[in-house]
């Protein structure tokens, strides 16, 4: 989930690649420019739906600015937050390549600008650009490994431990240091935090209140400042 600019250095090769390195940052300048030239610009207001679960798939999105959340609904109505996607990321590629309906809903967390590339143009580009195809395959593998790691944490950690781990990850990947602490740049609600750790909103609200009372975090509507990340790393801080 790195905030790498769409036109940033590329390709990203060597050691250390993971799912936080976005697709466009993995391409060299010529391949990136050629791909973006195939699409059309789309803008999404904050909290609007970019892709909807179950709909037919006919394009991919290449994110230019802003952040989106990827969610899926369980049969009981629980909404799980599967991932965050930001500048340089590709969204909707699995459904576009398979021809199956969308497996998740993608929603803008803030004002988002993206380039939409139709399925036929995107698949033709991949056929004609082997280096980009390999980078997309590598990204898919990295995302699968990250999902496996997330499932392991869900099975082995308590809700409080999962929340502490999530807050530290947000601080590391989306944080900006200020005098008050680390400001998380992605605007997530308590419900969205709960969806990411597999808990109820009420449970997460109680844990966040405990952290606020001890000065570890400062929260307001979709705003989060981690004042004492050192305390989040200590076992037993969340109760």
Rosetta silent file (secondary structure, phi, psi, omega in degrees, C-alpha in Angstrom):
SEQUENCE: XXXXXXXXXXXXXXXXXXXXXXXXXXXXXXXXXXXXXXXXXXXXXXXXXXXXXXXXXXXXXXXXXXXXXXXXXXXXXXXXXXXXXXXXXXXXXXXXXXXXXXXXXXXXXXXXXXXXXXXXXXXXXXXXXXXXXXXXXXXXXXXXXXXXXXXXXXXXXXXXXXXXXXXXXXXXXXXXXXXXXXXXXXXXXXXXXXXXXXXXXXXXXXXXXXXXXXXXXXXXXXXXXXXXXXXXXXXXXXX
SCORE:     score description
SCORE:     0.000 S_00000001
   1 L     0.000   31.571 -177.949    0.000    0.000    0.000 S_00000001
   2 L   -68.118  142.795  179.528    2.871    2.337   -0.580 S_00000001
   3 L   -85.332   62.306 -179.055    1.998    5.868   -1.657 S_00000001
   4 L   -87.841  128.562 -179.514    4.190    5.640   -4.750 S_00000001
   5 L   -60.221  146.362  179.502    3.374    8.162   -7.478 S_00000001
   6 L   -56.982  -31.927 -178.667    2.009    6.626  -10.707 S_00000001
   7 L   -99.155   21.446 -176.628    4.929    8.113  -12.624 S_00000001
   8 L   -72.047 -178.780 -176.185    7.542    7.134  -10.057 S_00000001
   9 L   -62.399  144.889  179.423   10.716    5.214  -10.718 S_00000001
  10 L  -161.410  168.835   -9.025   10.370    1.838  -12.380 S_00000001
  11 L   -74.971  157.957  177.485   10.602   -0.944  -12.896 S_00000001
  12 L   -88.892  104.284 -176.685   10.853   -2.083   -9.288 S_00000001
  13 L  -121.943  169.062  177.663   13.150   -5.077   -9.480 S_00000001
  14 L    94.873 -157.902 -175.172   15.350   -6.994   -7.087 S_00000001
  15 L   -84.350  159.022  171.998   14.682   -7.915   -3.488 S_00000001
  16 L    93.927   -1.659  176.907   12.047   -6.459   -1.206 S_00000001
  17 L   -66.847  140.424  172.811    9.039   -6.322   -3.519 S_00000001
  18 L  -150.057 -171.435 -173.491    5.727   -6.952   -1.796 S_00000001
  19 L   -69.167  -10.205  178.921    2.048   -6.144   -2.269 S_00000001
  20 L   -82.242  -10.433  176.435    2.637   -2.520   -1.219 S_00000001
  21 L   -85.735  112.204 -173.173    4.589   -1.806   -4.430 S_00000001
  22 L   -71.256  162.856 -172.753    1.868   -0.677   -6.885 S_00000001
  23 H   -61.358  -47.844 -176.242    1.582   -1.966  -10.412 S_00000001
  24 H   -63.185  -30.842  178.634    2.508    1.227  -12.268 S_00000001
  25 H   -71.979  -15.983  179.394    5.666    1.617  -10.187 S_00000001
  26 H   -84.935  -14.365 -176.095    6.771   -1.840  -11.346 S_00000001
  27 L   -94.092  151.932  172.844    6.714   -0.849  -15.024 S_00000001
  28 L   -76.426  167.451 -171.189    9.378    1.007  -16.926 S_00000001
  29 H   -57.126  -43.171 -176.647    8.502    4.465  -18.229 S_00000001
  30 H   -65.655  -44.863 -179.509    7.670    3.381  -21.779 S_00000001
  31 H   -66.408  -38.308  179.299    5.366    0.537  -20.726 S_00000001
  32 H   -65.069  -45.533 -179.849    3.644    2.727  -18.137 S_00000001
  33 H   -62.527  -41.794 -179.443    3.058    5.532  -20.635 S_00000001
  34 H   -64.226  -40.059 -179.478    1.708    3.103  -23.255 S_00000001
  35 H   -67.094  -47.301 -178.575   -0.737    1.553  -20.790 S_00000001
  36 H   -63.871  -30.214  179.976   -2.098    4.868  -19.515 S_00000001
  37 H   -68.298  -17.411 -179.265   -2.545    6.075  -23.103 S_00000001
  38 L   -79.180  -15.806 -170.040   -5.051    3.247  -23.694 S_00000001
  39 L  -105.900 -176.363  177.274   -7.513    4.520  -21.114 S_00000001
  40 E  -125.904  148.232 -176.798   -9.892    7.324  -20.289 S_00000001
  41 E   -77.741  132.986  173.800   -9.883    9.523  -17.190 S_00000001
  42 E  -129.083  141.715  177.325  -12.537    8.901  -14.543 S_00000001
  43 E  -120.756  137.887 -178.974  -13.104   10.848  -11.317 S_00000001
  44 E  -123.294  125.549  175.222  -14.921    9.513   -8.261 S_00000001
  45 L   -66.939  159.897  177.410  -16.214   11.679   -5.407 S_00000001
  46 L   -56.045  135.315  177.262  -15.451   10.610   -1.839 S_00000001
  47 L    71.558   13.536  174.430  -17.553    7.613   -0.706 S_00000001
  48 L   -90.899  158.302 -177.739  -18.781    6.846   -4.237 S_00000001
  49 E   -91.700  125.280  177.784  -18.660    3.318   -5.694 S_00000001
  50 E   -91.479  -42.967  177.214  -16.113    2.684   -8.422 S_00000001
  51 E  -136.073  144.878 -176.303  -16.738   -1.050   -8.905 S_00000001
  52 L  -120.785  134.112  179.134  -19.568   -3.122   -7.460 S_00000001
  53 L   -55.595  132.872  177.232  -19.464   -6.743   -6.299 S_00000001
  54 L    91.050  -12.123 -179.482  -21.355   -9.071   -8.646 S_00000001
  55 L   -79.336  155.778  174.819  -21.382   -6.738  -11.651 S_00000001
  56 L   -61.670  153.786 -177.169  -19.995   -7.789  -15.052 S_00000001
  57 L  -109.093  126.667  178.644  -16.368   -6.830  -15.632 S_00000001
  58 L  -137.758    4.836  178.996  -15.340   -4.791  -18.662 S_00000001
  59 E  -161.498  162.761  171.017  -12.412   -2.607  -17.532 S_00000001
  60 E  -113.059  158.625  176.818   -9.574   -2.166  -15.073 S_00000001
  61 E  -113.972  134.739  172.503   -8.775    0.971  -13.094 S_00000001
  62 E  -111.514  114.298 -171.809   -5.301    2.459  -12.732 S_00000001
  63 E   -77.858  127.602  178.617   -5.335    4.786   -9.746 S_00000001
  64 E  -100.532  -38.352 -177.158   -3.744    8.190  -10.322 S_00000001
  65 E  -152.875  141.529  175.990   -4.740   10.024   -7.133 S_00000001
  66 L    94.007  173.255 -176.331   -6.590    9.192   -3.926 S_00000001
  67 L  -123.050  144.890  177.340   -7.390    6.037   -1.988 S_00000001
  68 E  -125.868  156.929  173.239  -10.036    3.361   -2.365 S_00000001
  69 E  -111.579  146.250  176.761  -11.166    0.485   -0.183 S_00000001
  70 E  -110.856  119.965 -175.367  -11.882   -3.040   -1.432 S_00000001
  71 E  -130.789  158.449  174.954  -14.695   -4.763    0.464 S_00000001
  72 E  -140.094  146.358 -178.831  -16.803   -7.910    0.257 S_00000001
  73 E   -98.437  132.891  171.930  -20.076   -8.804    1.940 S_00000001
  74 L   -81.658  168.049 -178.381  -20.606  -12.007    3.895 S_00000001
  75 L   -61.834  -29.490 -179.339  -23.958  -13.795    3.806 S_00000001
  76 L   -85.597    5.332  178.073  -24.855  -12.345    7.220 S_00000001
  77 L    93.736   -4.833 -179.982  -24.281   -8.796    5.963 S_00000001
  78 L   -70.229  131.783  179.836  -20.855   -8.274    7.554 S_00000001
  79 E  -100.371  116.708  179.659  -18.614   -6.108    5.375 S_00000001
  80 E   -95.190  133.834  174.771  -14.973   -7.159    5.358 S_00000001
  81 E   -88.170  110.683 -174.079  -12.289   -4.670    4.375 S_00000001
  82 E   -87.413  -35.815 -175.415   -9.989   -6.681    2.110 S_00000001
  83 E  -167.448  163.424  168.981   -7.481   -4.067    0.973 S_00000001
  84 E  -114.858  140.372  179.228   -6.674   -0.428    0.373 S_00000001
  85 E  -128.369  134.306 -175.265   -5.603    0.715   -3.069 S_00000001
  86 L  -134.767 -159.901 -174.513   -3.882    4.013   -3.820 S_00000001
  87 L   -53.397  128.927  179.976   -1.769    5.908   -6.372 S_00000001
  88 L    91.596  -11.498 -177.489   -0.185    3.580   -8.911 S_00000001
  89 L   -79.167  156.586  171.743   -2.357    0.591   -8.017 S_00000001
  90 E  -108.181  139.751 -176.392   -4.388   -1.488  -10.440 S_00000001
  91 E  -132.505  136.515  175.189   -7.952   -2.440   -9.457 S_00000001
  92 L    86.823   11.152 -175.122  -10.345   -4.917  -11.030 S_00000001
  93 H   -71.903  -32.798 -177.749   -7.772   -6.854  -13.022 S_00000001
  94 H   -63.468  -46.986  179.436   -8.809  -10.309  -11.793 S_00000001
  95 H   -67.335  -38.345 -179.469  -12.390   -9.980  -13.003 S_00000001
  96 H   -64.437  -39.776 -178.199  -11.286   -8.347  -16.253 S_00000001
  97 H   -74.757  -35.562 -177.409   -8.856  -11.164  -17.055 S_00000001
  98 H   -86.264  -21.935 -175.711  -11.209  -13.984  -16.055 S_00000001
  99 L    79.166    6.811 -179.782  -14.386  -12.472  -17.496 S_00000001
 100 L   -88.710  164.001  176.573  -16.205  -13.250  -14.248 S_00000001
 101 L   -61.686  160.623  178.362  -18.337  -10.788  -12.260 S_00000001
 102 L   -59.506  134.796 -179.121  -16.598   -8.507   -9.777 S_00000001
 103 L   -89.553   -9.727 -177.132  -15.634  -10.365   -6.617 S_00000001
 104 L  -152.157  164.199  175.211  -15.575   -7.236   -4.439 S_00000001
 105 E   -99.304  138.374  179.343  -16.830   -3.674   -4.198 S_00000001
 106 E  -118.040  123.280 -174.281  -14.360   -0.807   -4.600 S_00000001
 107 E  -125.537  137.574  177.156  -15.276    2.514   -2.960 S_00000001
 108 E   -72.238  127.589  175.378  -13.480    5.864   -2.996 S_00000001
 109 L   -84.409  -20.531  178.584  -12.402    6.926    0.485 S_00000001
 110 L  -151.923 -174.726  175.666  -11.686   10.440   -0.801 S_00000001
 111 L   -59.110  126.337 -175.558  -11.674   12.195   -4.172 S_00000001
 112 E  -125.153  136.981  170.854  -10.126    9.683   -6.587 S_00000001
 113 E  -117.167  138.208 -177.557   -8.835   10.056  -10.138 S_00000001
 114 E  -147.385  161.444  170.855   -8.159    6.985  -12.236 S_00000001
 115 E  -107.157  125.160  178.508   -7.579    5.807  -15.777 S_00000001
 116 E   -98.572  125.939  178.635  -10.040    3.157  -16.983 S_00000001
 117 E  -115.987  123.383 -179.268   -8.745    0.706  -19.599 S_00000001
 118 E   -60.864  151.916 -175.516  -11.261   -1.531  -21.355 S_00000001
 119 H   -56.203  -45.449 -177.043  -10.782   -5.276  -20.983 S_00000001
 120 H   -63.120  -42.230 -179.884   -9.982   -5.903  -24.658 S_00000001
 121 H   -68.300  -37.789 -178.910   -7.345   -3.168  -24.762 S_00000001
 122 H   -67.819  -45.386 -179.572   -5.831   -4.306  -21.463 S_00000001
 123 H   -66.575  -35.760  176.633   -5.536   -7.971  -22.457 S_00000001
 124 H   -65.276  -40.567  177.532   -4.047   -6.984  -25.827 S_00000001
 125 H   -59.767  -44.340 -179.852   -1.516   -4.783  -24.023 S_00000001
 126 H   -64.858  -38.765  178.319   -0.480   -7.696  -21.799 S_00000001
 127 H   -63.182  -36.657 -175.447   -0.081  -10.005  -24.797 S_00000001
 128 H   -91.411   -5.509 -177.164    2.139   -7.461  -26.536 S_00000001
 129 L  -130.862   80.655 -175.728    4.105   -6.405  -23.429 S_00000001
 130 H   -57.614  -35.495 -179.009    5.613   -9.490  -21.762 S_00000001
 131 H   -63.356  -40.545  178.178    7.483   -7.454  -19.132 S_00000001
 132 H   -67.653  -37.817  177.494    4.202   -5.904  -17.930 S_00000001
 133 H   -60.645  -42.287  179.771    2.541   -9.343  -17.891 S_00000001
 134 H   -67.312  -36.827  178.325    5.303  -10.674  -15.654 S_00000001
 135 H   -68.449  -35.919  176.830    5.006   -7.700  -13.316 S_00000001
 136 H   -67.361  -39.963  176.294    1.248   -8.232  -13.032 S_00000001
 137 H   -62.679  -42.375  178.497    1.836  -11.902  -12.253 S_00000001
 138 H   -63.187  -41.373  178.522    4.395  -10.937   -9.600 S_00000001
 139 H   -63.095  -43.207  178.774    1.943   -8.464   -8.068 S_00000001
 140 H   -60.334  -40.669  177.796   -0.806  -11.109   -7.968 S_00000001
 141 H   -64.830  -42.821  179.167    1.586  -13.483   -6.192 S_00000001
 142 H   -63.088  -40.062  179.296    2.573  -10.794   -3.688 S_00000001
 143 H   -67.845  -36.744  177.857   -1.060  -10.007   -2.964 S_00000001
 144 H   -64.907  -42.990  177.702   -1.844  -13.699   -2.463 S_00000001
 145 H   -63.267  -39.503  178.138    1.024  -14.054    0.003 S_00000001
 146 H   -64.687  -39.234  178.340   -0.170  -10.956    1.858 S_00000001
 147 H   -65.546  -39.735  176.769   -3.691  -12.401    2.055 S_00000001
 148 H   -62.577  -41.677  178.847   -2.312  -15.673    3.446 S_00000001
 149 H   -63.825  -39.404  178.612   -0.353  -13.715    6.051 S_00000001
 150 H   -64.736  -41.726  178.654   -3.491  -11.787    6.999 S_00000001
 151 H   -64.214  -37.518  177.416   -5.465  -15.016    7.440 S_00000001
 152 H   -62.477  -43.002  177.920   -2.722  -16.397    9.676 S_00000001
 153 H   -63.590  -41.001 -179.692   -2.914  -13.304   11.883 S_00000001
 154 H   -61.655  -33.998 -178.470   -6.693  -13.550   12.037 S_00000001
 155 H   -82.022  -26.105 -170.928   -6.426  -17.130   13.266 S_00000001
 156 H  -107.805  -15.433 -176.891   -3.604  -16.618   15.756 S_00000001
 157 L  -111.884  153.447  173.901   -4.159  -13.154   17.280 S_00000001
 158 L   -74.693  168.547  178.449   -6.912  -11.732   19.469 S_00000001
 159 H   -59.228  -43.125 -179.716   -9.050   -8.841   18.243 S_00000001
 160 H   -63.888  -38.549  177.856   -7.055   -6.403   20.359 S_00000001
 161 H   -68.664  -37.640  178.175   -3.771   -7.724   18.969 S_00000001
 162 H   -66.341  -37.437  178.586   -5.093   -7.528   15.413 S_00000001
 163 H   -67.376  -43.966  177.378   -6.159   -3.920   15.952 S_00000001
 164 H   -59.670  -42.574  179.424   -2.760   -2.965   17.378 S_00000001
 165 H   -63.290  -41.677  179.238   -1.073   -4.668   14.426 S_00000001
 166 H   -64.264  -44.774 -178.918   -3.347   -2.826   11.958 S_00000001
 167 H   -62.532  -39.847  177.764   -2.699    0.571   13.566 S_00000001
 168 H   -67.027  -37.863  178.122    1.051    0.017   13.409 S_00000001
 169 H   -66.203  -41.445  177.385    0.788   -1.059    9.759 S_00000001
 170 H   -63.750  -38.989  178.071   -1.254    2.056    8.925 S_00000001
 171 H   -63.384  -38.921 -177.107    1.313    4.201   10.704 S_00000001
 172 H   -74.110  -40.483 -172.665    4.116    2.601    8.707 S_00000001
 173 H   -97.016  -23.342 -176.776    2.495    2.636    5.279 S_00000001
 174 H  -129.088   14.580 -173.541    0.184    5.666    5.469 S_00000001
 175 E   -91.500  148.591  174.577    1.663    7.699    8.308 S_00000001
 176 E  -130.311  121.320 -176.180    2.952   11.266    8.361 S_00000001
 177 E   -74.072  132.226  175.452    4.933   12.400   11.390 S_00000001
 178 L  -134.292  178.770  178.443    3.772   15.572   13.124 S_00000001
 179 L   -65.113  -27.821 -178.517    4.318   17.158   16.522 S_00000001
 180 L   -83.664  -18.529 -177.415    1.156   15.397   17.768 S_00000001
 181 L   142.585 -157.983 -179.533    2.184   11.961   16.510 S_00000001
 182 E   -94.411  114.299  179.368    1.783    9.906   13.339 S_00000001
 183 E   -86.293  123.356  177.541   -1.188   11.090   11.293 S_00000001
 184 E   -82.559  120.969 -171.157   -2.757    8.296    9.217 S_00000001
 185 L   -78.368  -19.237 -179.004   -3.509    9.793    5.815 S_00000001
 186 L   -88.151  122.429 -175.718   -6.195    7.288    4.766 S_00000001
 187 L   -79.874   94.355 -179.324   -9.617    8.313    6.166 S_00000001
 188 L  -106.772  137.377  175.774  -11.012    5.125    7.721 S_00000001
 189 L   -83.557  169.783  175.882  -14.132    4.917    9.870 S_00000001
 190 H   -61.982  -35.897  178.218  -14.479    2.684   12.929 S_00000001
 191 H   -64.290  -38.599  179.624  -16.616    0.346   10.841 S_00000001
 192 H   -70.844  -37.429  173.799  -13.851    0.080    8.247 S_00000001
 193 H   -62.242  -42.263  179.357  -11.233   -0.592   10.917 S_00000001
 194 H   -63.079  -40.589  179.154  -13.523   -3.292   12.309 S_00000001
 195 H   -65.118  -25.972  179.640  -13.934   -4.804    8.835 S_00000001
 196 H   -79.295  -29.476 -177.354  -10.178   -5.030    8.470 S_00000001
 197 H  -103.626    2.662  177.039   -9.607   -6.916   11.746 S_00000001
 198 L    70.429   42.467 -178.516  -12.692   -9.134   11.549 S_00000001
 199 L  -133.404  173.336  176.213  -14.480   -7.664   14.558 S_00000001
 200 L   -81.016  157.906  177.293  -17.656   -5.756   15.338 S_00000001
 201 H   -61.885  -37.535 -178.091  -17.731   -1.973   15.265 S_00000001
 202 H   -63.452  -41.004 -179.675  -18.682   -1.974   18.940 S_00000001
 203 H   -65.196  -42.806  179.783  -15.608   -4.020   19.917 S_00000001
 204 H   -67.450  -38.274  178.543  -13.279   -1.739   17.967 S_00000001
 205 H   -61.416  -40.648  178.803  -14.959    1.375   19.414 S_00000001
 206 H   -65.042  -42.277 -179.573  -14.335    0.091   22.966 S_00000001
 207 H   -66.694  -41.328  178.533  -10.686   -0.644   22.204 S_00000001
 208 H   -65.757  -36.571  177.062  -10.136    2.755   20.595 S_00000001
 209 H   -62.002  -41.607  177.262  -11.733    4.474   23.593 S_00000001
 210 H   -60.946  -40.891  178.966   -9.282    2.684   25.862 S_00000001
 211 H   -68.091  -39.129  177.366   -6.406    3.874   23.677 S_00000001
 212 H   -63.675  -43.750 -178.170   -7.735    7.436   23.652 S_00000001
 213 H   -60.325  -29.394 -179.006   -8.124    7.473   27.410 S_00000001
 214 L   -98.372    6.638  175.845   -4.436    6.542   27.780 S_00000001
 215 L    73.445   18.131 -179.674   -3.245    9.034   25.166 S_00000001
 216 L   -81.427  -37.036  176.111   -2.043    6.365   22.755 S_00000001
 217 E  -132.330  159.898  172.161   -4.282    7.543   19.889 S_00000001
 218 E  -127.114  126.085 -177.002   -6.340   10.620   19.076 S_00000001
 219 E  -127.986  151.311  167.908   -9.426   10.102   16.917 S_00000001
 220 E  -146.564 -168.315 -175.185  -12.160   12.157   15.333 S_00000001
 221 L   -61.616  112.302 -179.346  -14.470   11.525   12.386 S_00000001
 222 L    50.951   36.509  175.627  -12.344    9.489    9.937 S_00000001
 223 E  -134.757  135.388 -175.865   -9.201   10.967   11.459 S_00000001
 224 E  -141.230  125.537  173.984   -6.576    9.007   13.343 S_00000001
 225 E  -121.318  125.154  177.789   -3.371   10.133   15.037 S_00000001
 226 E   -96.876  102.990 -174.649   -1.138    7.531   16.675 S_00000001
 227 L   -80.360  -32.224 -176.711    0.554    9.477   19.469 S_00000001
 228 L  -132.602   73.538  179.193    2.405    6.587   21.110 S_00000001
 229 H   -62.541  -25.524  179.687    3.204    3.817   18.603 S_00000001
 230 H   -62.157  -34.204  179.470    5.810    2.476   21.034 S_00000001
 231 H   -74.284  -29.559  177.604    3.026    1.486   23.435 S_00000001
 232 H   -65.995  -24.793 -179.114    1.111   -0.326   20.690 S_00000001
 233 L   -79.686   -7.934 -178.706    4.107   -2.631   20.261 S_00000001
 234 L   -91.167  127.795  178.186    3.858   -3.793   23.865 S_00000001
 235 L   -57.025  140.118  174.750    1.741   -6.899   24.522 S_00000001
 236 L    87.522    6.124 -179.125   -1.342   -6.232   26.620 S_00000001
 237 L   -75.218  -27.400 -179.717   -1.798   -2.573   25.749 S_00000001
 238 L  -100.472  125.009  178.019   -5.240   -3.122   24.239 S_00000001
 239 L  -137.889    0.000    0.000   -7.997   -4.248   26.548 S_00000001
